[in-house]
mmCIF file of C-alpha atoms in Angstrom:
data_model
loop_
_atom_site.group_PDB
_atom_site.id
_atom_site.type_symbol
_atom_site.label_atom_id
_atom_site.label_comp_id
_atom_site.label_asym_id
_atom_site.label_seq_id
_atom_site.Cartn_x
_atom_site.Cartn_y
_atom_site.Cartn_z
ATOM 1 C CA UNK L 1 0.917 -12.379 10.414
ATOM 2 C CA UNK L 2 0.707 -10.789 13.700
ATOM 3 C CA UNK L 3 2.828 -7.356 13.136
ATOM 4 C CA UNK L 4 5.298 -5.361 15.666
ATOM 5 C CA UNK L 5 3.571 -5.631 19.502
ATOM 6 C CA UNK L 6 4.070 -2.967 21.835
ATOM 7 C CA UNK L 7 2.905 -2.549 25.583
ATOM 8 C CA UNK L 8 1.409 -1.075 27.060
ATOM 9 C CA UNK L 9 -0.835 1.064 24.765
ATOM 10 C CA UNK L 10 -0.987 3.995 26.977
ATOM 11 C CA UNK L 11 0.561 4.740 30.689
ATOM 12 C CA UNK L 12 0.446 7.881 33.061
ATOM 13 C CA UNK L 13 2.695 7.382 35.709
ATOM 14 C CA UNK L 14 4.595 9.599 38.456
ATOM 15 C CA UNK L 15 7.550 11.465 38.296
ATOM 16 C CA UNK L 16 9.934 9.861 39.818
ATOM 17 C CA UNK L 17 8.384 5.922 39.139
ATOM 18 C CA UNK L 18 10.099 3.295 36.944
ATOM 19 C CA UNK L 19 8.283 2.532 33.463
ATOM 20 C CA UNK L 20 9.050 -0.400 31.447
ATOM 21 C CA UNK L 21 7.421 -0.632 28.433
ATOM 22 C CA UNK L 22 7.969 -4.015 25.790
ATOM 23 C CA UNK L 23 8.150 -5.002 22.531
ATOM 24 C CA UNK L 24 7.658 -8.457 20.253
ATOM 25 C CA UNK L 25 9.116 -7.677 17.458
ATOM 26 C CA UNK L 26 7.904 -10.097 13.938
ATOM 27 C CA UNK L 27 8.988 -13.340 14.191
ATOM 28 C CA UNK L 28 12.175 -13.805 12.040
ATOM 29 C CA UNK L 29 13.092 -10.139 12.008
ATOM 30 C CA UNK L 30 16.895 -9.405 12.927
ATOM 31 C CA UNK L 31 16.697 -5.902 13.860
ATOM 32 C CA UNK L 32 15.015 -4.446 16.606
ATOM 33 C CA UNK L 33 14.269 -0.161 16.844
ATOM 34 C CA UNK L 34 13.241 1.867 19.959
ATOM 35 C CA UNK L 35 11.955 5.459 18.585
ATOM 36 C CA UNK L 36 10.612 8.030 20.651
ATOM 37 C CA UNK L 37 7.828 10.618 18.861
ATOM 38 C CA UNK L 38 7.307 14.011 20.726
ATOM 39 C CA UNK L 39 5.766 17.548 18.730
ATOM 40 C CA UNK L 40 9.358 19.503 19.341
ATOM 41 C CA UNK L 41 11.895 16.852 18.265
ATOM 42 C CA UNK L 42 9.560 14.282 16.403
ATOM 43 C CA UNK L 43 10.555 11.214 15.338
ATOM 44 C CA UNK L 44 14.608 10.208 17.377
ATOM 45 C CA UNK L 45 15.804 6.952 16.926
ATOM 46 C CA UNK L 46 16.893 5.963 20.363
ATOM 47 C CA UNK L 47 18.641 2.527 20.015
ATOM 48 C CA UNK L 48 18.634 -0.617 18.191
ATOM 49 C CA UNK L 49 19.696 -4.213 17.652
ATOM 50 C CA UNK L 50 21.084 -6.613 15.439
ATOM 51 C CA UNK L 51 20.480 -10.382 16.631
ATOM 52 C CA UNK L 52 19.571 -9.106 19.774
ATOM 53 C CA UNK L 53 23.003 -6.619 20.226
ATOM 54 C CA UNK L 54 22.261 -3.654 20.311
ATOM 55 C CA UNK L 55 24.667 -1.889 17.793
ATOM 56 C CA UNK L 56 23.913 2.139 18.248
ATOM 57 C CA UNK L 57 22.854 3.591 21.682
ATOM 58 C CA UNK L 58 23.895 6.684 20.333
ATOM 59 C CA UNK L 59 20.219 8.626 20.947
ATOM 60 C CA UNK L 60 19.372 7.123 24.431
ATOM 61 C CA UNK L 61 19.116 10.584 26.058
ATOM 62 C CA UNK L 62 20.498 9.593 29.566
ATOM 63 C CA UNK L 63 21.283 7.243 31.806
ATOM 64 C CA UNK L 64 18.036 6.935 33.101
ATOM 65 C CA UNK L 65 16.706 5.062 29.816
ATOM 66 C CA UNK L 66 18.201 1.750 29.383
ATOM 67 C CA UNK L 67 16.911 -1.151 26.638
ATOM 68 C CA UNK L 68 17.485 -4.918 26.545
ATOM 69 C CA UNK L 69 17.133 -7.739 24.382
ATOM 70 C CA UNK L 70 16.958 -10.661 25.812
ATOM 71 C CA UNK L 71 16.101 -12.783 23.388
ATOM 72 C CA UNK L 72 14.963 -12.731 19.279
ATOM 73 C CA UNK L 73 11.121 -11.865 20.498
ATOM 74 C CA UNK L 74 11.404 -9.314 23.392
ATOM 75 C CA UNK L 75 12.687 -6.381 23.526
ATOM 76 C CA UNK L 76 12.540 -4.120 26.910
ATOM 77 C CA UNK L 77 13.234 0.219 27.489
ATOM 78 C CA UNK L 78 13.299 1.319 31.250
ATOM 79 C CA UNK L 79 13.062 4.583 32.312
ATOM 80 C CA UNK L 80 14.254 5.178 35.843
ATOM 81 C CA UNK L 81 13.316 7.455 37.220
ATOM 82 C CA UNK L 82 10.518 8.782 35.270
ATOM 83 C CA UNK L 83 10.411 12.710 34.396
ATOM 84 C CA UNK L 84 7.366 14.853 32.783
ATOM 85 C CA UNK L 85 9.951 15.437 29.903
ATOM 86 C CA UNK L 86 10.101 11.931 29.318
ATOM 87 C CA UNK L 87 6.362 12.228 27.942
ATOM 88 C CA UNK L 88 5.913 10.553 24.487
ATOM 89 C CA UNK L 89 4.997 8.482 22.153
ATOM 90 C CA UNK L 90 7.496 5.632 21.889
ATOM 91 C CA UNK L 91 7.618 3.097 19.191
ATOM 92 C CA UNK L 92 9.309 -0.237 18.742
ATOM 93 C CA UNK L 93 10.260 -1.155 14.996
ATOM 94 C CA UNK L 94 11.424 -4.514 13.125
ATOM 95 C CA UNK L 95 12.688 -5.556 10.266
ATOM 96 C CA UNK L 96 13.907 -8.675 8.691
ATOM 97 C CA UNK L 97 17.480 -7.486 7.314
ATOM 98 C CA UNK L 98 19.785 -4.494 6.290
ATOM 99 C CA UNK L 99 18.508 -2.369 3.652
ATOM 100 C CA UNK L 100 14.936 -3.707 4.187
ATOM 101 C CA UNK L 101 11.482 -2.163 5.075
ATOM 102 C CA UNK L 102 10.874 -1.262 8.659
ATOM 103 C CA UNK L 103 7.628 -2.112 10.705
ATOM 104 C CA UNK L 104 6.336 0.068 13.267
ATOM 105 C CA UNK L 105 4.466 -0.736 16.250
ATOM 106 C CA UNK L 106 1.511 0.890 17.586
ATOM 107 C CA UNK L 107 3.684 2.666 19.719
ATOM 108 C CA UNK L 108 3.467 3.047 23.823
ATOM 109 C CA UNK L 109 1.794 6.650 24.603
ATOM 110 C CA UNK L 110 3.670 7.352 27.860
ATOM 111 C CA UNK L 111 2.628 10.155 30.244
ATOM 112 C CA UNK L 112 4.170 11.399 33.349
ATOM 113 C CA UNK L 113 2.953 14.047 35.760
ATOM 114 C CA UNK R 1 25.648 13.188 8.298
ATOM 115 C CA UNK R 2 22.527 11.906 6.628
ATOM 116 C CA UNK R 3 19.206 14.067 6.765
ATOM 117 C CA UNK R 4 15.421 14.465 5.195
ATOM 118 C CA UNK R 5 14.210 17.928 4.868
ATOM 119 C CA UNK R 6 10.498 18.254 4.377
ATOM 120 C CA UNK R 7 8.188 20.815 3.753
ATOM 121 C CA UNK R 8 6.116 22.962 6.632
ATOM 122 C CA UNK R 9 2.858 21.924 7.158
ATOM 123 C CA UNK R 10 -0.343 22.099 7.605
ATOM 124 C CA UNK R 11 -0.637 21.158 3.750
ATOM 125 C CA UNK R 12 -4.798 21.598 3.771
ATOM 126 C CA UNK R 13 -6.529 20.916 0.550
ATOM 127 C CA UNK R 14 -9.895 20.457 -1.035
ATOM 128 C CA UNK R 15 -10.967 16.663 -1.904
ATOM 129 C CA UNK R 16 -10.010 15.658 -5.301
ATOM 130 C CA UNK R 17 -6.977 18.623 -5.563
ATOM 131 C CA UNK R 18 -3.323 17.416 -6.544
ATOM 132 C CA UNK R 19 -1.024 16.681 -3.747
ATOM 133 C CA UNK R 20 2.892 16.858 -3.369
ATOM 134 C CA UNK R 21 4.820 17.581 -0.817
ATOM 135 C CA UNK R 22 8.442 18.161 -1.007
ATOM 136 C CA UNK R 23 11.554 15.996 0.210
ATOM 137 C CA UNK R 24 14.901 16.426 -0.230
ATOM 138 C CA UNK R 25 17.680 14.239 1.480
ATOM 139 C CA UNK R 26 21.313 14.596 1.953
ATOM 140 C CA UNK R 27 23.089 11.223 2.027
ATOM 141 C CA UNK R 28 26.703 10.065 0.548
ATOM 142 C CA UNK R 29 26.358 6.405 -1.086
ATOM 143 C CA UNK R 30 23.210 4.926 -2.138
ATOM 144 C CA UNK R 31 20.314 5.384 0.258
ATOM 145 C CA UNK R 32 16.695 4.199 0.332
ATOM 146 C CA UNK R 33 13.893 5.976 0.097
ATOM 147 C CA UNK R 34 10.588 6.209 1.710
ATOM 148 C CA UNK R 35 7.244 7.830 2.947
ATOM 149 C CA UNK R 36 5.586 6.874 5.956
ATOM 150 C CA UNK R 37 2.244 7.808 7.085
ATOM 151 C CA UNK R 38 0.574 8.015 10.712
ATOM 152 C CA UNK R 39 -3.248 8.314 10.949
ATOM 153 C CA UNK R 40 -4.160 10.010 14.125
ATOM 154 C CA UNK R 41 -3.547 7.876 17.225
ATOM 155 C CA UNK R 42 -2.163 5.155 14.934
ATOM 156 C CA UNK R 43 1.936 4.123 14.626
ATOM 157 C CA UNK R 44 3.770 4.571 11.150
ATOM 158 C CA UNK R 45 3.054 2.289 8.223
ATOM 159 C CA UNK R 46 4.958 2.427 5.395
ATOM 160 C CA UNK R 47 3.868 3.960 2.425
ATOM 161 C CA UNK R 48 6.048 3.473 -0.510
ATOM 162 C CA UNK R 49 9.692 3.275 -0.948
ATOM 163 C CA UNK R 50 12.348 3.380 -3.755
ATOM 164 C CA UNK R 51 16.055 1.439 -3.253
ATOM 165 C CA UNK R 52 17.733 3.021 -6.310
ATOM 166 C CA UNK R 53 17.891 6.196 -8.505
ATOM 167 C CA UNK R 54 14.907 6.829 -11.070
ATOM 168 C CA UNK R 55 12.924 4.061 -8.950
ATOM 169 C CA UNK R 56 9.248 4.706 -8.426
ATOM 170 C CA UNK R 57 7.281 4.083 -5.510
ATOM 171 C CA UNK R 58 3.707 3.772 -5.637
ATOM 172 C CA UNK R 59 0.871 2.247 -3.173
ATOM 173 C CA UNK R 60 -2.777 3.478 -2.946
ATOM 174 C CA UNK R 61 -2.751 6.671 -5.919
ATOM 175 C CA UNK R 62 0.501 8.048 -4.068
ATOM 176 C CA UNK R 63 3.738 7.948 -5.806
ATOM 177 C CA UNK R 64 7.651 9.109 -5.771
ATOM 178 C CA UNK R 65 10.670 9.260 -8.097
ATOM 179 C CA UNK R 66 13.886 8.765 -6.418
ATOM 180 C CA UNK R 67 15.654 11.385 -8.181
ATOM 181 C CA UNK R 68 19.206 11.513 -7.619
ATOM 182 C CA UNK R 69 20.437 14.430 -9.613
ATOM 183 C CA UNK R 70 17.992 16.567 -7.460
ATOM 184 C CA UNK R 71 18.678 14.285 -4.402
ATOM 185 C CA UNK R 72 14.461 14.505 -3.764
ATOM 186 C CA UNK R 73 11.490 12.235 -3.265
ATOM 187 C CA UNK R 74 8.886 14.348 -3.683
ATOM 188 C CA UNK R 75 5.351 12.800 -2.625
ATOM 189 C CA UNK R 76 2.133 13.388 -5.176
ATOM 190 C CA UNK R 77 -1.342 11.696 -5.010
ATOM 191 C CA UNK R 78 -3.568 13.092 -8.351
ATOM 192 C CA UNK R 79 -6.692 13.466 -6.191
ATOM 193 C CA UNK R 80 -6.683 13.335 -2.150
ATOM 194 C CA UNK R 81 -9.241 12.191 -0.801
ATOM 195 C CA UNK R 82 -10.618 13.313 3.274
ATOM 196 C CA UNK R 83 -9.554 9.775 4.188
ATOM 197 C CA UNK R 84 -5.742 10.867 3.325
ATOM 198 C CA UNK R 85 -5.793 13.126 5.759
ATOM 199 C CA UNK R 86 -2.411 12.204 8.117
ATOM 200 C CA UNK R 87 0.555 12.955 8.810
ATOM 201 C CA UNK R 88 3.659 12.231 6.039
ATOM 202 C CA UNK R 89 7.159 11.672 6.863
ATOM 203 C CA UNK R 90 9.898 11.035 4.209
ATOM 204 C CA UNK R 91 12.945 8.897 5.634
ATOM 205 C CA UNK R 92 16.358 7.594 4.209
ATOM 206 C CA UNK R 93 18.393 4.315 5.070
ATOM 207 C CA UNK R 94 21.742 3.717 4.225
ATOM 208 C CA UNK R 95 23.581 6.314 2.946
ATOM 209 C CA UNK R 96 26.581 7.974 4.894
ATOM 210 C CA UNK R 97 25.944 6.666 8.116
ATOM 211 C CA UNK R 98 25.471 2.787 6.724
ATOM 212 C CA UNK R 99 24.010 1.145 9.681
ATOM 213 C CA UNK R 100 22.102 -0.992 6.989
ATOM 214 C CA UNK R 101 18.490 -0.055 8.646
ATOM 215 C CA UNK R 102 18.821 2.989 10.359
ATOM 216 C CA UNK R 103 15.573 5.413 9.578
ATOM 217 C CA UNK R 104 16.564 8.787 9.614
ATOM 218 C CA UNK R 105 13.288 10.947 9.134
ATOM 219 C CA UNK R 106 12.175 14.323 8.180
ATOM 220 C CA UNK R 107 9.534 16.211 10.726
ATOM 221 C CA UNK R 108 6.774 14.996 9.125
ATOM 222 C CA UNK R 109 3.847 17.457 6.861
ATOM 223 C CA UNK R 110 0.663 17.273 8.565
ATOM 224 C CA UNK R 111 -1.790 16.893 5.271
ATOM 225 C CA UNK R 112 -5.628 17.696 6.015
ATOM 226 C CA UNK R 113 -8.191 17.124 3.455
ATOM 227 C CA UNK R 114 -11.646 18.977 3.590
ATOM 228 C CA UNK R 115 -14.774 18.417 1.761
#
């Protein structure tokens, strides 16, 4: 069973540029996670979705980060316009149903300069 | 709200010592429990977990009591080996917040293992 699929692996882009980075979650899951990993605020839980609706956008730090779902296998977060502080690791997460184990992706290793 | 507090790292150890590392949680309701681990370069896999108190989880010589009277999840492995060597996060879902599936997660304890 193929697990959570992130891409891509690793981007260095320029302040100021749009990054996209995507996410297939597992087939079947209901919930879908965006997490962002950095060394001074570790692990934040950005947004996620339920059936593809996203439920809590509580942690998306600014209006420059938006996520979709468009459908029950791909998940999208934008950042627009990029900014060195927007450097991380970010990880997309599934899981089949409320109260059950989460599955992390390899995560997206995202620098700007 | 909900929280994990975990203990400082570096935790650095000889192979074969006796691990734990020290998680506490504060949650209303009846949250799960569980320990991640991230290998250098490498996303989080899941551990073990517990969904109830006095539950154990164990997976690969690691284990952890949900203890509820204590409100900790303390991680122990009887002998590490260098391979463990990784970083360990304890998280909680459920509990005050709900949300079903939220993670909320402690900072992570950085454990390295030396011959």
């Amino acid at each position: 069973d193929a697990g959570v699929i992130q891409s891509p692996r690793h981007e260095v882009t320029e302040m100021g540029q749009e990054v996209t980075l995507r996410c297939k979650p597992i087939s079947g899951h209901d919930y879908l996670f965006w997490y962002r990993q950095t060394m001074m605020r570790g692990l934040e839980l950005l947004i996620y979705f339920n059936n593809n609706v996203p439920i809590d956008d509580s942690g998306m730090p600014e209006d420059r980060f938006s996520a979709k779902m468009p459908n029950a296998s791909f998940s999208t977060l934008k950042i627009q316009p990029s900014e060195p502080r927007d450097s991380a690791v970010y990880f997309c997460a599934s899981s089949p149903r409320a109260g059950n184990t989460i599955y992390f992706g390899e995560g997206s290793w995202l620098t700007v300069v | 709200g909900d929280s994990v507090t975990q203990m400082e790292g570096p935790v650095t150890l000889s192979e074969e010592a006796f691990l734990t590392i020290n998680c506490t949680y504060t949650a209303t309701g009846y949250p799960s429990l569980f320990w991640y681990v991230q290998y250098p370069g490498e996303g989080l896999q899941l551990l073990l977990k517990a969904t109830k108190a006095d539950d154990k989880g164990s997976n690969k010589g690691f284990e952890a009591t949900y203890r509820k009277e204590t409100t900790s999840f303390h991680l122990e492995k009887g002998s590490v080996q260098v391979s463990d060597s990784a970083v360990y996060f304890c998280a909680l879902s459920g509990g005050f917040t709900g949300g079903g599936n939220k993670l909320t997660f402690g900072t992570g304890t950085q454990l390295k293992v030396e011959l």
